[in-house]
Amino acid sequence: MSMDHIDNTPPATTDNAADVDMPWAPRDCEWSGSAAEARALAWADGDPHKLACVFLYRNPDPSKNPARENDYKFPVADIIDGEPRRVFRAVTHAAGRLDQADIPEADRERVRNRITRLYRSAARAFGDPSIRAPWE
């Protein structure tokens, strides 16, 4: 695919966050971050809008290339049957890594809020009110 067909406009979000309303994979879905990232990169094919729907954070620096996967952090989805799906184990992994991430504090708080929303969404989707973000 030639680069002139790719829209490199950053996703239109104020917090560089993934779509928290994406459907969930089964709760017991296995998670391998590196394998899921590779599948997401292949699926997105350089499209920054697709990349942004899989990750909770993108470096907001306007000089960065929004189609470059190295500027994304906290993958919380995998490509299953050709479509992105939230993976609960990915969300728990993101929650565990958040405090060690090298991102600005204001962005960390936005990501924390998104993770909290994902935990609440998972509780509803899986019918388990005991599912809560670690900091709740």
PDB file of N, CA and C in Angstrom, residues 21-109:
ATOM      1  N   ASP A  21     -16.035   1.251  23.671  1.00  0.00           N
ATOM      2  CA  ASP A  21     -17.294   0.550  23.401  1.00  0.00           C
ATOM      3  C   ASP A  21     -17.122  -0.633  22.450  1.00  0.00           C
ATOM      4  N   MET A  22     -15.925  -0.961  22.073  1.00  0.00           N
ATOM      5  CA  MET A  22     -15.654  -2.094  21.197  1.00  0.00           C
ATOM      6  C   MET A  22     -16.142  -3.388  21.859  1.00  0.00           C
ATOM      7  N   PRO A  23     -16.631  -4.350  21.083  1.00  0.00           N
ATOM      8  CA  PRO A  23     -17.080  -5.628  21.680  1.00  0.00           C
ATOM      9  C   PRO A  23     -15.936  -6.361  22.384  1.00  0.00           C
ATOM     10  N   TRP A  24     -16.323  -7.163  23.357  1.00  0.00           N
ATOM     11  CA  TRP A  24     -15.361  -7.937  24.138  1.00  0.00           C
ATOM     12  C   TRP A  24     -15.165  -9.329  23.558  1.00  0.00           C
ATOM     13  N   ALA A  25     -13.936  -9.804  23.630  1.00  0.00           N
ATOM     14  CA  ALA A  25     -13.643 -11.216  23.377  1.00  0.00           C
ATOM     15  C   ALA A  25     -14.131 -11.978  24.614  1.00  0.00           C
ATOM     16  N   PRO A  26     -14.269 -13.294  24.545  1.00  0.00           N
ATOM     17  CA  PRO A  26     -14.628 -14.045  25.750  1.00  0.00           C
ATOM     18  C   PRO A  26     -13.660 -13.728  26.894  1.00  0.00           C
ATOM     19  N   ARG A  27     -14.173 -13.742  28.106  1.00  0.00           N
ATOM     20  CA  ARG A  27     -13.375 -13.336  29.266  1.00  0.00           C
ATOM     21  C   ARG A  27     -12.100 -14.161  29.414  1.00  0.00           C
ATOM     22  N   ASP A  28     -12.138 -15.427  29.078  1.00  0.00           N
ATOM     23  CA  ASP A  28     -10.973 -16.289  29.243  1.00  0.00           C
ATOM     24  C   ASP A  28     -10.025 -16.252  28.043  1.00  0.00           C
ATOM     25  N   CYS A  29     -10.227 -15.313  27.142  1.00  0.00           N
ATOM     26  CA  CYS A  29      -9.370 -15.186  25.960  1.00  0.00           C
ATOM     27  C   CYS A  29      -7.920 -14.984  26.397  1.00  0.00           C
ATOM     28  N   GLU A  30      -7.033 -15.763  25.810  1.00  0.00           N
ATOM     29  CA  GLU A  30      -5.608 -15.641  26.118  1.00  0.00           C
ATOM     30  C   GLU A  30      -5.088 -14.301  25.620  1.00  0.00           C
ATOM     31  N   TRP A  31      -4.004 -13.838  26.218  1.00  0.00           N
ATOM     32  CA  TRP A  31      -3.407 -12.567  25.825  1.00  0.00           C
ATOM     33  C   TRP A  31      -1.906 -12.694  25.712  1.00  0.00           C
ATOM     34  N   SER A  32      -1.402 -12.391  24.549  1.00  0.00           N
ATOM     35  CA  SER A  32       0.027 -12.243  24.333  1.00  0.00           C
ATOM     36  C   SER A  32       0.194 -10.866  23.709  1.00  0.00           C
ATOM     37  N   GLY A  33       0.707  -9.946  24.479  1.00  0.00           N
ATOM     38  CA  GLY A  33       0.828  -8.572  24.010  1.00  0.00           C
ATOM     39  C   GLY A  33       1.576  -8.439  22.704  1.00  0.00           C
ATOM     40  N   SER A  34       2.720  -9.110  22.581  1.00  0.00           N
ATOM     41  CA  SER A  34       3.510  -8.967  21.360  1.00  0.00           C
ATOM     42  C   SER A  34       2.788  -9.571  20.154  1.00  0.00           C
ATOM     43  N   ALA A  35       2.135 -10.709  20.335  1.00  0.00           N
ATOM     44  CA  ALA A  35       1.393 -11.319  19.226  1.00  0.00           C
ATOM     45  C   ALA A  35       0.186 -10.468  18.849  1.00  0.00           C
ATOM     46  N   ALA A  36      -0.510  -9.948  19.861  1.00  0.00           N
ATOM     47  CA  ALA A  36      -1.684  -9.105  19.595  1.00  0.00           C
ATOM     48  C   ALA A  36      -1.267  -7.815  18.888  1.00  0.00           C
ATOM     49  N   GLU A  37      -0.160  -7.230  19.320  1.00  0.00           N
ATOM     50  CA  GLU A  37       0.325  -6.013  18.663  1.00  0.00           C
ATOM     51  C   GLU A  37       0.674  -6.288  17.209  1.00  0.00           C
ATOM     52  N   ALA A  38       1.317  -7.418  16.936  1.00  0.00           N
ATOM     53  CA  ALA A  38       1.669  -7.762  15.557  1.00  0.00           C
ATOM     54  C   ALA A  38       0.400  -7.922  14.705  1.00  0.00           C
ATOM     55  N   ARG A  39      -0.610  -8.592  15.256  1.00  0.00           N
ATOM     56  CA  ARG A  39      -1.873  -8.745  14.507  1.00  0.00           C
ATOM     57  C   ARG A  39      -2.548  -7.393  14.291  1.00  0.00           C
ATOM     58  N   ALA A  40      -2.513  -6.530  15.306  1.00  0.00           N
ATOM     59  CA  ALA A  40      -3.133  -5.206  15.186  1.00  0.00           C
ATOM     60  C   ALA A  40      -2.416  -4.367  14.134  1.00  0.00           C
ATOM     61  N   LEU A  41      -1.100  -4.431  14.116  1.00  0.00           N
ATOM     62  CA  LEU A  41      -0.334  -3.665  13.131  1.00  0.00           C
ATOM     63  C   LEU A  41      -0.629  -4.141  11.712  1.00  0.00           C
ATOM     64  N   ALA A  42      -0.727  -5.446  11.545  1.00  0.00           N
ATOM     65  CA  ALA A  42      -1.061  -5.986  10.219  1.00  0.00           C
ATOM     66  C   ALA A  42      -2.477  -5.559   9.819  1.00  0.00           C
ATOM     67  N   TRP A  43      -3.409  -5.635  10.764  1.00  0.00           N
ATOM     68  CA  TRP A  43      -4.800  -5.264  10.502  1.00  0.00           C
ATOM     69  C   TRP A  43      -4.911  -3.780  10.164  1.00  0.00           C
ATOM     70  N   ALA A  44      -4.214  -2.923  10.910  1.00  0.00           N
ATOM     71  CA  ALA A  44      -4.300  -1.477  10.709  1.00  0.00           C
ATOM     72  C   ALA A  44      -3.632  -1.037   9.415  1.00  0.00           C
ATOM     73  N   ASP A  45      -2.613  -1.761   8.984  1.00  0.00           N
ATOM     74  CA  ASP A  45      -1.917  -1.457   7.735  1.00  0.00           C
ATOM     75  C   ASP A  45      -1.528   0.022   7.641  1.00  0.00           C
ATOM     76  N   GLY A  46      -1.033   0.582   8.756  1.00  0.00           N
ATOM     77  CA  GLY A  46      -0.567   1.962   8.761  1.00  0.00           C
ATOM     78  C   GLY A  46      -1.646   3.006   8.986  1.00  0.00           C
ATOM     79  N   ASP A  47      -2.888   2.600   9.132  1.00  0.00           N
ATOM     80  CA  ASP A  47      -3.991   3.539   9.343  1.00  0.00           C
ATOM     81  C   ASP A  47      -4.002   3.971  10.814  1.00  0.00           C
ATOM     82  N   PRO A  48      -3.706   5.252  11.097  1.00  0.00           N
ATOM     83  CA  PRO A  48      -3.639   5.699  12.491  1.00  0.00           C
ATOM     84  C   PRO A  48      -4.975   5.594  13.223  1.00  0.00           C
ATOM     85  N   HIS A  49      -6.077   5.686  12.512  1.00  0.00           N
ATOM     86  CA  HIS A  49      -7.389   5.564  13.158  1.00  0.00           C
ATOM     87  C   HIS A  49      -7.609   4.141  13.659  1.00  0.00           C
ATOM     88  N   LYS A  50      -7.170   3.171  12.866  1.00  0.00           N
ATOM     89  CA  LYS A  50      -7.286   1.779  13.296  1.00  0.00           C
ATOM     90  C   LYS A  50      -6.334   1.487  14.448  1.00  0.00           C
ATOM     91  N   LEU A  51      -5.107   1.990  14.350  1.00  0.00           N
ATOM     92  CA  LEU A  51      -4.153   1.785  15.442  1.00  0.00           C
ATOM     93  C   LEU A  51      -4.692   2.367  16.744  1.00  0.00           C
ATOM     94  N   ALA A  52      -5.270   3.544  16.666  1.00  0.00           N
ATOM     95  CA  ALA A  52      -5.777   4.208  17.861  1.00  0.00           C
ATOM     96  C   ALA A  52      -6.929   3.453  18.506  1.00  0.00           C
ATOM     97  N   CYS A  53      -7.662   2.661  17.751  1.00  0.00           N
ATOM     98  CA  CYS A  53      -8.785   1.944  18.370  1.00  0.00           C
ATOM     99  C   CYS A  53      -8.311   0.724  19.157  1.00  0.00           C
ATOM    100  N   VAL A  54      -7.074   0.320  18.987  1.00  0.00           N
ATOM    101  CA  VAL A  54      -6.542  -0.856  19.669  1.00  0.00           C
ATOM    102  C   VAL A  54      -5.739  -0.461  20.921  1.00  0.00           C
ATOM    103  N   PHE A  55      -5.177   0.730  20.912  1.00  0.00           N
ATOM    104  CA  PHE A  55      -4.306   1.188  21.999  1.00  0.00           C
ATOM    105  C   PHE A  55      -4.992   2.273  22.818  1.00  0.00           C
ATOM    106  N   LEU A  56      -4.630   2.382  24.086  1.00  0.00           N
ATOM    107  CA  LEU A  56      -5.204   3.408  24.953  1.00  0.00           C
ATOM    108  C   LEU A  56      -4.446   4.729  24.909  1.00  0.00           C
ATOM    109  N   TYR A  57      -3.265   4.740  24.316  1.00  0.00           N
ATOM    110  CA  TYR A  57      -2.464   5.952  24.333  1.00  0.00           C
ATOM    111  C   TYR A  57      -1.646   6.062  23.051  1.00  0.00           C
ATOM    112  N   ARG A  58      -1.603   7.293  22.527  1.00  0.00           N
ATOM    113  CA  ARG A  58      -0.708   7.625  21.421  1.00  0.00           C
ATOM    114  C   ARG A  58       0.028   8.889  21.795  1.00  0.00           C
ATOM    115  N   ASN A  59       1.316   8.915  21.548  1.00  0.00           N
ATOM    116  CA  ASN A  59       2.111  10.099  21.837  1.00  0.00           C
ATOM    117  C   ASN A  59       1.481  11.295  21.121  1.00  0.00           C
ATOM    118  N   PRO A  60       1.087  12.338  21.877  1.00  0.00           N
ATOM    119  CA  PRO A  60       0.395  13.471  21.259  1.00  0.00           C
ATOM    120  C   PRO A  60       1.300  14.468  20.544  1.00  0.00           C
ATOM    121  N   ASP A  61       2.596  14.216  20.533  1.00  0.00           N
ATOM    122  CA  ASP A  61       3.541  15.120  19.881  1.00  0.00           C
ATOM    123  C   ASP A  61       3.192  15.238  18.394  1.00  0.00           C
ATOM    124  N   PRO A  62       2.815  16.431  17.916  1.00  0.00           N
ATOM    125  CA  PRO A  62       2.416  16.587  16.515  1.00  0.00           C
ATOM    126  C   PRO A  62       3.544  16.300  15.525  1.00  0.00           C
ATOM    127  N   SER A  63       4.787  16.287  15.993  1.00  0.00           N
ATOM    128  CA  SER A  63       5.897  15.981  15.088  1.00  0.00           C
ATOM    129  C   SER A  63       6.054  14.472  14.876  1.00  0.00           C
ATOM    130  N   LYS A  64       5.350  13.672  15.683  1.00  0.00           N
ATOM    131  CA  LYS A  64       5.427  12.216  15.559  1.00  0.00           C
ATOM    132  C   LYS A  64       4.493  11.743  14.450  1.00  0.00           C
ATOM    133  N   ASN A  65       4.859  10.669  13.806  1.00  0.00           N
ATOM    134  CA  ASN A  65       4.061  10.089  12.740  1.00  0.00           C
ATOM    135  C   ASN A  65       2.957   9.227  13.365  1.00  0.00           C
ATOM    136  N   PRO A  66       1.673   9.583  13.183  1.00  0.00           N
ATOM    137  CA  PRO A  66       0.592   8.821  13.823  1.00  0.00           C
ATOM    138  C   PRO A  66       0.415   7.416  13.251  1.00  0.00           C
ATOM    139  N   ALA A  67       1.097   7.097  12.173  1.00  0.00           N
ATOM    140  CA  ALA A  67       1.022   5.753  11.608  1.00  0.00           C
ATOM    141  C   ALA A  67       2.150   4.861  12.127  1.00  0.00           C
ATOM    142  N   ARG A  68       2.994   5.403  12.994  1.00  0.00           N
ATOM    143  CA  ARG A  68       4.134   4.657  13.518  1.00  0.00           C
ATOM    144  C   ARG A  68       3.761   3.987  14.832  1.00  0.00           C
ATOM    145  N   GLU A  69       3.802   2.692  14.864  1.00  0.00           N
ATOM    146  CA  GLU A  69       3.338   1.940  16.030  1.00  0.00           C
ATOM    147  C   GLU A  69       4.145   2.192  17.291  1.00  0.00           C
ATOM    148  N   ASN A  70       5.387   2.645  17.177  1.00  0.00           N
ATOM    149  CA  ASN A  70       6.214   2.867  18.362  1.00  0.00           C
ATOM    150  C   ASN A  70       5.684   3.991  19.247  1.00  0.00           C
ATOM    151  N   ASP A  71       4.804   4.820  18.726  1.00  0.00           N
ATOM    152  CA  ASP A  71       4.253   5.922  19.505  1.00  0.00           C
ATOM    153  C   ASP A  71       2.972   5.542  20.241  1.00  0.00           C
ATOM    154  N   TYR A  72       2.571   4.285  20.167  1.00  0.00           N
ATOM    155  CA  TYR A  72       1.358   3.802  20.826  1.00  0.00           C
ATOM    156  C   TYR A  72       1.729   2.949  22.037  1.00  0.00           C
ATOM    157  N   LYS A  73       0.877   3.023  23.063  1.00  0.00           N
ATOM    158  CA  LYS A  73       1.097   2.229  24.280  1.00  0.00           C
ATOM    159  C   LYS A  73      -0.231   1.660  24.749  1.00  0.00           C
ATOM    160  N   PHE A  74      -0.152   0.640  25.547  1.00  0.00           N
ATOM    161  CA  PHE A  74      -1.290   0.009  26.205  1.00  0.00           C
ATOM    162  C   PHE A  74      -2.291  -0.618  25.219  1.00  0.00           C
ATOM    163  N   PRO A  75      -1.872  -1.657  24.512  1.00  0.00           N
ATOM    164  CA  PRO A  75      -2.846  -2.347  23.661  1.00  0.00           C
ATOM    165  C   PRO A  75      -3.874  -3.057  24.545  1.00  0.00           C
ATOM    166  N   VAL A  76      -5.136  -2.918  24.196  1.00  0.00           N
ATOM    167  CA  VAL A  76      -6.200  -3.551  24.993  1.00  0.00           C
ATOM    168  C   VAL A  76      -7.163  -4.327  24.101  1.00  0.00           C
ATOM    169  N   ALA A  77      -6.717  -4.624  22.895  1.00  0.00           N
ATOM    170  CA  ALA A  77      -7.557  -5.382  21.972  1.00  0.00           C
ATOM    171  C   ALA A  77      -6.686  -6.329  21.171  1.00  0.00           C
ATOM    172  N   ASP A  78      -7.341  -7.297  20.579  1.00  0.00           N
ATOM    173  CA  ASP A  78      -6.680  -8.232  19.673  1.00  0.00           C
ATOM    174  C   ASP A  78      -7.567  -8.351  18.440  1.00  0.00           C
ATOM    175  N   ILE A  79      -6.995  -8.801  17.366  1.00  0.00           N
ATOM    176  CA  ILE A  79      -7.762  -9.011  16.140  1.00  0.00           C
ATOM    177  C   ILE A  79      -8.212 -10.463  16.153  1.00  0.00           C
ATOM    178  N   ILE A  80      -9.518 -10.643  16.228  1.00  0.00           N
ATOM    179  CA  ILE A  80     -10.121 -11.976  16.305  1.00  0.00           C
ATOM    180  C   ILE A  80     -11.113 -12.111  15.165  1.00  0.00           C
ATOM    181  N   ASP A  81     -10.910 -13.116  14.342  1.00  0.00           N
ATOM    182  CA  ASP A  81     -11.752 -13.301  13.154  1.00  0.00           C
ATOM    183  C   ASP A  81     -11.808 -12.031  12.306  1.00  0.00           C
ATOM    184  N   GLY A  82     -10.669 -11.358  12.199  1.00  0.00           N
ATOM    185  CA  GLY A  82     -10.559 -10.186  11.343  1.00  0.00           C
ATOM    186  C   GLY A  82     -11.080  -8.887  11.919  1.00  0.00           C
ATOM    187  N   GLU A  83     -11.557  -8.906  13.169  1.00  0.00           N
ATOM    188  CA  GLU A  83     -12.116  -7.707  13.796  1.00  0.00           C
ATOM    189  C   GLU A  83     -11.465  -7.456  15.154  1.00  0.00           C
ATOM    190  N   PRO A  84     -11.297  -6.179  15.515  1.00  0.00           N
ATOM    191  CA  PRO A  84     -10.739  -5.898  16.838  1.00  0.00           C
ATOM    192  C   PRO A  84     -11.759  -6.189  17.931  1.00  0.00           C
ATOM    193  N   ARG A  85     -11.283  -6.795  19.009  1.00  0.00           N
ATOM    194  CA  ARG A  85     -12.107  -7.109  20.180  1.00  0.00           C
ATOM    195  C   ARG A  85     -11.304  -6.781  21.431  1.00  0.00           C
ATOM    196  N   ARG A  86     -11.965  -6.198  22.428  1.00  0.00           N
ATOM    197  CA  ARG A  86     -11.327  -5.962  23.713  1.00  0.00           C
ATOM    198  C   ARG A  86     -10.990  -7.299  24.340  1.00  0.00           C
ATOM    199  N   VAL A  87      -9.866  -7.360  25.036  1.00  0.00           N
ATOM    200  CA  VAL A  87      -9.443  -8.570  25.737  1.00  0.00           C
ATOM    201  C   VAL A  87      -9.227  -8.184  27.199  1.00  0.00           C
ATOM    202  N   PHE A  88      -9.970  -8.840  28.088  1.00  0.00           N
ATOM    203  CA  PHE A  88      -9.924  -8.469  29.505  1.00  0.00           C
ATOM    204  C   PHE A  88      -8.514  -8.581  30.071  1.00  0.00           C
ATOM    205  N   ARG A  89      -7.807  -9.628  29.728  1.00  0.00           N
ATOM    206  CA  ARG A  89      -6.434  -9.784  30.245  1.00  0.00           C
ATOM    207  C   ARG A  89      -5.522  -8.660  29.754  1.00  0.00           C
ATOM    208  N   ALA A  90      -5.791  -8.121  28.586  1.00  0.00           N
ATOM    209  CA  ALA A  90      -5.016  -6.986  28.082  1.00  0.00           C
ATOM    210  C   ALA A  90      -5.284  -5.744  28.926  1.00  0.00           C
ATOM    211  N   VAL A  91      -6.534  -5.574  29.328  1.00  0.00           N
ATOM    212  CA  VAL A  91      -6.900  -4.430  30.155  1.00  0.00           C
ATOM    213  C   VAL A  91      -6.223  -4.535  31.519  1.00  0.00           C
ATOM    214  N   THR A  92      -6.225  -5.731  32.108  1.00  0.00           N
ATOM    215  CA  THR A  92      -5.575  -5.896  33.413  1.00  0.00           C
ATOM    216  C   THR A  92      -4.063  -5.675  33.286  1.00  0.00           C
ATOM    217  N   HIS A  93      -3.507  -6.088  32.158  1.00  0.00           N
ATOM    218  CA  HIS A  93      -2.082  -5.872  31.913  1.00  0.00           C
ATOM    219  C   HIS A  93      -1.791  -4.369  31.804  1.00  0.00           C
ATOM    220  N   ALA A  94      -2.632  -3.642  31.075  1.00  0.00           N
ATOM    221  CA  ALA A  94      -2.454  -2.193  30.945  1.00  0.00           C
ATOM    222  C   ALA A  94      -2.549  -1.518  32.307  1.00  0.00           C
ATOM    223  N   ALA A  95      -3.500  -1.945  33.130  1.00  0.00           N
ATOM    224  CA  ALA A  95      -3.649  -1.373  34.468  1.00  0.00           C
ATOM    225  C   ALA A  95      -2.382  -1.598  35.292  1.00  0.00           C
ATOM    226  N   GLY A  96      -1.796  -2.776  35.170  1.00  0.00           N
ATOM    227  CA  GLY A  96      -0.587  -3.091  35.920  1.00  0.00           C
ATOM    228  C   GLY A  96       0.638  -2.328  35.457  1.00  0.00           C
ATOM    229  N   ARG A  97       0.661  -1.910  34.205  1.00  0.00           N
ATOM    230  CA  ARG A  97       1.819  -1.204  33.644  1.00  0.00           C
ATOM    231  C   ARG A  97       1.699   0.314  33.720  1.00  0.00           C
ATOM    232  N   LEU A  98       0.521   0.806  34.012  1.00  0.00           N
ATOM    233  CA  LEU A  98       0.275   2.246  33.901  1.00  0.00           C
ATOM    234  C   LEU A  98       1.237   3.099  34.718  1.00  0.00           C
ATOM    235  N   ASP A  99       1.467   2.758  35.963  1.00  0.00           N
ATOM    236  CA  ASP A  99       2.306   3.608  36.812  1.00  0.00           C
ATOM    237  C   ASP A  99       3.779   3.601  36.418  1.00  0.00           C
ATOM    238  N   GLN A 100       4.221   2.614  35.661  1.00  0.00           N
ATOM    239  CA  GLN A 100       5.609   2.551  35.224  1.00  0.00           C
ATOM    240  C   GLN A 100       5.818   3.186  33.839  1.00  0.00           C
ATOM    241  N   ALA A 101       4.740   3.583  33.181  1.00  0.00           N
ATOM    242  CA  ALA A 101       4.838   4.105  31.817  1.00  0.00           C
ATOM    243  C   ALA A 101       5.490   5.483  31.793  1.00  0.00           C
ATOM    244  N   ASP A 102       6.261   5.704  30.749  1.00  0.00           N
ATOM    245  CA  ASP A 102       6.923   6.988  30.551  1.00  0.00           C
ATOM    246  C   ASP A 102       5.998   7.887  29.728  1.00  0.00           C
ATOM    247  N   ILE A 103       4.972   8.426  30.394  1.00  0.00           N
ATOM    248  CA  ILE A 103       4.030   9.339  29.750  1.00  0.00           C
ATOM    249  C   ILE A 103       3.761  10.487  30.728  1.00  0.00           C
ATOM    250  N   PRO A 104       3.343  11.642  30.212  1.00  0.00           N
ATOM    251  CA  PRO A 104       3.046  12.774  31.099  1.00  0.00           C
ATOM    252  C   PRO A 104       1.929  12.422  32.087  1.00  0.00           C
ATOM    253  N   GLU A 105       1.994  13.021  33.248  1.00  0.00           N
ATOM    254  CA  GLU A 105       1.023  12.717  34.307  1.00  0.00           C
ATOM    255  C   GLU A 105      -0.417  12.979  33.869  1.00  0.00           C
ATOM    256  N   ALA A 106      -0.663  14.057  33.148  1.00  0.00           N
ATOM    257  CA  ALA A 106      -2.028  14.346  32.684  1.00  0.00           C
ATOM    258  C   ALA A 106      -2.525  13.238  31.756  1.00  0.00           C
ATOM    259  N   ASP A 107      -1.647  12.732  30.895  1.00  0.00           N
ATOM    260  CA  ASP A 107      -2.026  11.627  30.001  1.00  0.00           C
ATOM    261  C   ASP A 107      -2.246  10.352  30.806  1.00  0.00           C
ATOM    262  N   ARG A 108      -1.403  10.131  31.811  1.00  0.00           N
ATOM    263  CA  ARG A 108      -1.560   8.948  32.660  1.00  0.00           C
ATOM    264  C   ARG A 108      -2.945   8.949  33.309  1.00  0.00           C
ATOM    265  N   GLU A 109      -3.398  10.112  33.748  1.00  0.00           N
ATOM    266  CA  GLU A 109      -4.712  10.200  34.388  1.00  0.00           C
ATOM    267  C   GLU A 109      -5.828   9.902  33.382  1.00  0.00           C
TER     268      GLU A 109
END
